[in-house]
Coordinates of C-alpha atoms in Angstrom, one line a residue:
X1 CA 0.0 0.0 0.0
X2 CA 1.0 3.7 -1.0
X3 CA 1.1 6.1 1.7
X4 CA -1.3 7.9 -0.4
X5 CA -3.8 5.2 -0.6
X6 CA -3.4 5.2 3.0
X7 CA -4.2 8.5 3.5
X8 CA -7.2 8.6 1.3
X9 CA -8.6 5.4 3.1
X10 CA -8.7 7.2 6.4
X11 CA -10.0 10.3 5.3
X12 CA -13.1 10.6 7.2
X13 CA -13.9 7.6 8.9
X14 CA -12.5 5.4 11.9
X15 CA -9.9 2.1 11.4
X16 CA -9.9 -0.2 13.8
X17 CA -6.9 -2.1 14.8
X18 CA -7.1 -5.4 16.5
X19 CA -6.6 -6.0 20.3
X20 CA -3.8 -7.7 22.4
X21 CA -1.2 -10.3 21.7
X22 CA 1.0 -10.9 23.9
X23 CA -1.8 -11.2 27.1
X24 CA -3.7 -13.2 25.1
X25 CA -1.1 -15.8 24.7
X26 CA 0.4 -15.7 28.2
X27 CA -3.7 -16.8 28.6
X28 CA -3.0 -19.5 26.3
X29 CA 0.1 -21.0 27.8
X30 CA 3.2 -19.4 26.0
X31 CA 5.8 -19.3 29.1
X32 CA 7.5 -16.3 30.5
X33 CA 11.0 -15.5 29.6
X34 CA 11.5 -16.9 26.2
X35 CA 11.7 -15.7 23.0
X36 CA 8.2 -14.6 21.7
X37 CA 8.6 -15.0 18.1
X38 CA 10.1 -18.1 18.0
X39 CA 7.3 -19.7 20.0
X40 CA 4.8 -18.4 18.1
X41 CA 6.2 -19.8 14.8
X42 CA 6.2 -23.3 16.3
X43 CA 2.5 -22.5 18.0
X44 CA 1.0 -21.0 14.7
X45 CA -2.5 -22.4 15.0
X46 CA -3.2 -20.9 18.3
X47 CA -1.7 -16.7 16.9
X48 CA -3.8 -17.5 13.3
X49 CA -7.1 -18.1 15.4
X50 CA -6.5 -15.3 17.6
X51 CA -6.0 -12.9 14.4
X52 CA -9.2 -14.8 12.8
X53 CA -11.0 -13.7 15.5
X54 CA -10.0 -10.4 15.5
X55 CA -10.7 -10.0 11.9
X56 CA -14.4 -11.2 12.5
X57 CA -14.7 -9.0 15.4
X58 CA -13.9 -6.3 12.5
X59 CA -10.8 -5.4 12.6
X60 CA -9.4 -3.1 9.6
X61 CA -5.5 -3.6 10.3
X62 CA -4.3 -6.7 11.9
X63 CA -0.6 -6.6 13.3
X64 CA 1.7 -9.5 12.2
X65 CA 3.0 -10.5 15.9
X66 CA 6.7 -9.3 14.7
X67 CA 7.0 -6.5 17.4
X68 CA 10.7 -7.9 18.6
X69 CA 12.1 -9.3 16.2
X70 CA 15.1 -7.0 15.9
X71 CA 18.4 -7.9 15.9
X72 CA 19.3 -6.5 19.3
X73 CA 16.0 -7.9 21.2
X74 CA 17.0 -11.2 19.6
X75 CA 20.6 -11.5 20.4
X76 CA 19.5 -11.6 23.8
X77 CA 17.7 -15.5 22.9
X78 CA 20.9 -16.2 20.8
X79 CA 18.5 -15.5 17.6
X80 CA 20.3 -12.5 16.5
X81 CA 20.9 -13.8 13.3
X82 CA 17.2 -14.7 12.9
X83 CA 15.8 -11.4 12.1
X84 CA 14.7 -12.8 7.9
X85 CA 13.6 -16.0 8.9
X86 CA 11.2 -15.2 11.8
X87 CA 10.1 -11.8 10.3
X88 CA 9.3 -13.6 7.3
X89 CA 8.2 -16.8 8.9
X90 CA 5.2 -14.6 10.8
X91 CA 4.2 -12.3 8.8
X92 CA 3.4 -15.7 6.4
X93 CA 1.7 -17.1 9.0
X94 CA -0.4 -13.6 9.7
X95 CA -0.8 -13.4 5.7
X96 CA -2.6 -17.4 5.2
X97 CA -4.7 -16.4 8.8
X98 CA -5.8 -13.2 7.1
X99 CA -5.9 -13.2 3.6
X100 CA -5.4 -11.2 1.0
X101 CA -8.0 -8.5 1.8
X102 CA -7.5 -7.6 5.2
X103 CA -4.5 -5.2 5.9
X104 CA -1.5 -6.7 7.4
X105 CA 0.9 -4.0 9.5
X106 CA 4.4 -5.3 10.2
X107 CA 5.1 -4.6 13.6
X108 CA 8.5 -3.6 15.5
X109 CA 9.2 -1.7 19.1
X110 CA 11.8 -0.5 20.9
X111 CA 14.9 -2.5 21.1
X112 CA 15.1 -2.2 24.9
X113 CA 18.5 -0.7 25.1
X114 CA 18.5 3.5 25.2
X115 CA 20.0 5.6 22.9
X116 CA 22.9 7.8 24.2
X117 CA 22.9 9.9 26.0
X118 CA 21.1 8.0 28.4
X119 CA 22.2 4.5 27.9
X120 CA 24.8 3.1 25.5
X121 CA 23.1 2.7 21.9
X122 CA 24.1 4.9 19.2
X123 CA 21.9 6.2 16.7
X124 CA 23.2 4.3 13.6
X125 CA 23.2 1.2 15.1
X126 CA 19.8 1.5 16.0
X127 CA 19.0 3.1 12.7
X128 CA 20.4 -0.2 11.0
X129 CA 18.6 -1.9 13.2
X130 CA 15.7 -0.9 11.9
X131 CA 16.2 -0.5 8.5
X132 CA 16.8 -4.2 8.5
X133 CA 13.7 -5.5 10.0
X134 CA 11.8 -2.9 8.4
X135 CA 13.5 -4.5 4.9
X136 CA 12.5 -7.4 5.7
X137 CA 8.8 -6.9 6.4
X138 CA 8.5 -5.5 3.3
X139 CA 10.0 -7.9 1.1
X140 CA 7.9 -10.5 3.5
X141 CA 4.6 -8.6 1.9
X142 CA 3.2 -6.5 4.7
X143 CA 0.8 -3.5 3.5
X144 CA 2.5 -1.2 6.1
X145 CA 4.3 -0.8 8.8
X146 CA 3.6 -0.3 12.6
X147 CA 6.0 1.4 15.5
X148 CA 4.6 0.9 18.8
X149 CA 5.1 0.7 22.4
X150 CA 7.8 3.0 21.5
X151 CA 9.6 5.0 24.6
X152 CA 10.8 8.1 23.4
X153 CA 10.8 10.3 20.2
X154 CA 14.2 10.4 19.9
X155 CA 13.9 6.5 18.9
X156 CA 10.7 6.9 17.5
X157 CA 12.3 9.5 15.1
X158 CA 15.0 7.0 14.2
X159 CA 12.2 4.2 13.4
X160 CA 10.4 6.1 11.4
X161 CA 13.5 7.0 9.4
X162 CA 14.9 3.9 8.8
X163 CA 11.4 2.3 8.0
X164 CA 11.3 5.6 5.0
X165 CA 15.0 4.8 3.9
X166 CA 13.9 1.5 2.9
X167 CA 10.4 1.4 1.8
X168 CA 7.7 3.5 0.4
X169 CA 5.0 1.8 3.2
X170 CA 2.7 4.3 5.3
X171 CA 3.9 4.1 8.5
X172 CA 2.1 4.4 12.1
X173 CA 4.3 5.8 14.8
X174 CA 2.3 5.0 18.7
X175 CA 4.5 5.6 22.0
X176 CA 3.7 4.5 25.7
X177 CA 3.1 7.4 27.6
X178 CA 1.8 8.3 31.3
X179 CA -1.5 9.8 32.1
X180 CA -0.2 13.5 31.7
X181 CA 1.2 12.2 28.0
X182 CA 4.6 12.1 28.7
X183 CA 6.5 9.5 26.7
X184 CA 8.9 7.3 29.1
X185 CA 12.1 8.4 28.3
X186 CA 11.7 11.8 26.3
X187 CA 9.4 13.4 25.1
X188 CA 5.4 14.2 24.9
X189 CA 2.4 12.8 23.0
X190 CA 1.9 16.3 21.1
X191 CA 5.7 16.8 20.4
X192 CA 5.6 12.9 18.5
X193 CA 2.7 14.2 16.7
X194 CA 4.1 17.4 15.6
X195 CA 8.0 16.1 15.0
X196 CA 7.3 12.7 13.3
X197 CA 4.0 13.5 11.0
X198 CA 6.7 16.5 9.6
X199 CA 9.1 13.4 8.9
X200 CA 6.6 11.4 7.1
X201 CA 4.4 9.2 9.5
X202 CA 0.9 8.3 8.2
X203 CA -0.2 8.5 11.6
X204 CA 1.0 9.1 15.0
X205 CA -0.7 8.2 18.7
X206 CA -0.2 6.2 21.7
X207 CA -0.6 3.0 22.7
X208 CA -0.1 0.6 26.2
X209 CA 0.7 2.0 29.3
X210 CA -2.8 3.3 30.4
X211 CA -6.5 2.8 30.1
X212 CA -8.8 4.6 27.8
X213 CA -10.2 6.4 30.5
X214 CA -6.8 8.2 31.4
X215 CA -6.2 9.8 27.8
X216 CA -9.1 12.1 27.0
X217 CA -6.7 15.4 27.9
X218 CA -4.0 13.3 25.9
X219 CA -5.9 13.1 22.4
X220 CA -7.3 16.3 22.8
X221 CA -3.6 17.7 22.7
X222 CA -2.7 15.6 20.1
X223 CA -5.5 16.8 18.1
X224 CA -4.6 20.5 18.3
X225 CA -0.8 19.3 16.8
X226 CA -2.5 17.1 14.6
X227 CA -2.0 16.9 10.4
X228 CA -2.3 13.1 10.3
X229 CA -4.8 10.4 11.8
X230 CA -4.4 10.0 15.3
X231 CA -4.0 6.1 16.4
X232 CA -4.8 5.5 19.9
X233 CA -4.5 1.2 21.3
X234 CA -4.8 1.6 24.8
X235 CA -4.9 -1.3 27.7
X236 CA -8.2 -2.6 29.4
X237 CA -7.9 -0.2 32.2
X238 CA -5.1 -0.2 35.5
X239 CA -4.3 -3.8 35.7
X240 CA -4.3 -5.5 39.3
X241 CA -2.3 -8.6 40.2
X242 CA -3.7 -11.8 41.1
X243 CA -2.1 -14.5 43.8
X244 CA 0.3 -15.5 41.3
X245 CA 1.5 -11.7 40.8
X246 CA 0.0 -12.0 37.2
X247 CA -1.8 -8.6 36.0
X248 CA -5.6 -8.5 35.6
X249 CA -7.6 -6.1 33.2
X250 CA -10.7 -5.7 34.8
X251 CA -12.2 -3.3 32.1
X252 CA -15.2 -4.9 30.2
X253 CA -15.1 -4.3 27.1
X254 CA -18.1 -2.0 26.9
X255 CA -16.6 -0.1 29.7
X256 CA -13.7 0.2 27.2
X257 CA -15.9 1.0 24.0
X258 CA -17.5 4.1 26.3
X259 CA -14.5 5.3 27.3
X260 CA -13.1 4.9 23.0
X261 CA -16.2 6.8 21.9
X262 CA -15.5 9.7 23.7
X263 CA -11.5 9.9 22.3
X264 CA -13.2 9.1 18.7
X265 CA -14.9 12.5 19.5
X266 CA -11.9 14.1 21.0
X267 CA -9.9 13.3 17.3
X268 CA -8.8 9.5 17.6
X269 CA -9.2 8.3 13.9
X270 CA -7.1 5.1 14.5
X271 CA -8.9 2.7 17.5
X272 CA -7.7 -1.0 18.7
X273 CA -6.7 -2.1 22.5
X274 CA -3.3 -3.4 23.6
X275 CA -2.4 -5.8 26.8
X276 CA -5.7 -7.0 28.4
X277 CA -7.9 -6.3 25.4
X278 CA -9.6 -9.4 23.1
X279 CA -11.7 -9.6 20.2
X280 CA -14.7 -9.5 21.8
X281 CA -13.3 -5.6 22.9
X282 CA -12.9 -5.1 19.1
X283 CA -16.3 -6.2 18.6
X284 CA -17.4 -4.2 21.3
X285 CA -15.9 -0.7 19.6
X286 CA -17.5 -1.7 16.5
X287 CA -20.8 -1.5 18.2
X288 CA -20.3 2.1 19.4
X289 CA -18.7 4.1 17.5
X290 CA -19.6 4.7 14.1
X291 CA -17.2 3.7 11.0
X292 CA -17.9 7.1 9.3
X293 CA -16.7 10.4 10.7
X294 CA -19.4 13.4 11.4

């Protein structure tokens, strides 16, 4: 997909992105300290059903469950020299659970490490780092390209840069941030908007972190920086942990949908959930808010 054709396909209306992975799958049994994208390859029936699902529940944009397969978060499994064959590998797998006529967004996120000044990582080599997974996704076949869950704008920045050096993909650029929209390690939820839609992104936003019901002051910021769609994902509300020190979303999903509406009316254009959400919260946005834009 052109970034035009992009563009023009959310001009006036609401996408919806899918829900949660990765708490969906902890749900399903994938163990805890291991390398994500390796286990879902050899547990493929169990990601395809959870993206069918989505997909009914009406998804527009279903992520291919790439988010860490860079070189850096897999040398840490001993998979650095993986990144081709388990970017490729899942985004077939996302591809034959989809089909051709849903979109597919090739997902990546921050590495882990932070850039210098405040850790160790220099720029290029994350830039590199990037421009080889993003590469790869797009030779794999994606439509476009996703950059969530990311923890500053400097990094963001260099995503987004990398993914543009290499492709011609729309790109959506989301970053954690806290309630007052400050990104984690630099940076606010307006200043992404404004710096990174002037560098090219097809749309900008936030996702993880917080509930729905934390970011109405958030998007309406956003909005007022705005040139591109905004993309919000949020969680299913605080989590709270259960005996085994495992979090719990305790947001229903119409609770969630409610809470969505109102940041569809604030200038979300882009709506999905992250951890704690499941298709039946997709469903449950589809139900309230309406697909075209007043």
């Amino acid at each position: 997909m052109k970034r035009e054709a992009f563009a023009a396909m959310a001009a006036g209306r609401v996408l919806f992105l899918d829900g949660a992975m990765g708490s969906n799958l902890t749900k399903m049994g994938m163990p805890k300290n291991i390398c994500v994208e390796a286990w879902i390859l050899e547990h493929g029936n169990l990601v395809q059903e959870l993206q069918r699902q989505y997909q009914q529940a009406g998804s527009d944009i279903i992520y291919a469950p790439t988010f860490a397969a860079n070189r850096i978060s897999l040398r840490k499994h001993g998979r650095a020299e993986e990144v081709r064959k388990l970017n490729m590998g899942l985004v077939e797998l996302s591809r034959r659970a989809v089909g051709p006529d849903t979109l597919l967004a090739g997902d990546m996120t921050t590495t882990g490490e932070l850039l210098e000044p405040l850790g160790d990582l220099e720029e290029e080599e994350l830039a590199e780092v990037y421009r080889e997974q993003a590469s790869v996704l797009a030779e794999a076949g994606v439509d476009l390209l996703v950059a969530e869950t990311m923890l500053s704008v400097a990094e963001t920045e260099v995503a987004l840069k990398a993914a543009l050096e290499v492709c011609s993909l729309p790109v959506i650029c989301t970053l954690t941030v806290q309630e007052d929209g400050r990104a984690l390690f630099g940076g606010t939820a307006e200043e992404a908007v404004r710096v990174l839609q002037e560098l090219g992104a097809s749309a900008v936003g936030v996702n993880c972190s917080v509930g729905p019901d934390q970011l109405l002051p958030v998007v309406e910021r956003m909005k007022k920086a705005a040139k591109v769609p905004l993309a919000v994902k949020p969680n299913a509300g605080h989590p709270v942990a259960d005996s085994q020190g495992n979090p719990v979303y305790e947001m229903t999903p119409e609770e969630f949908a409610g809470h969505m509406k109102r940041l569809v009316e604030a200038g979300a254009d882009l709506v999905g959930g992250c951890c704690g959400t499941t298709p039946e919260f997709i469903r449950a946005l589809r139900r309230e808010i309406p697909e075209r834009k007043a």
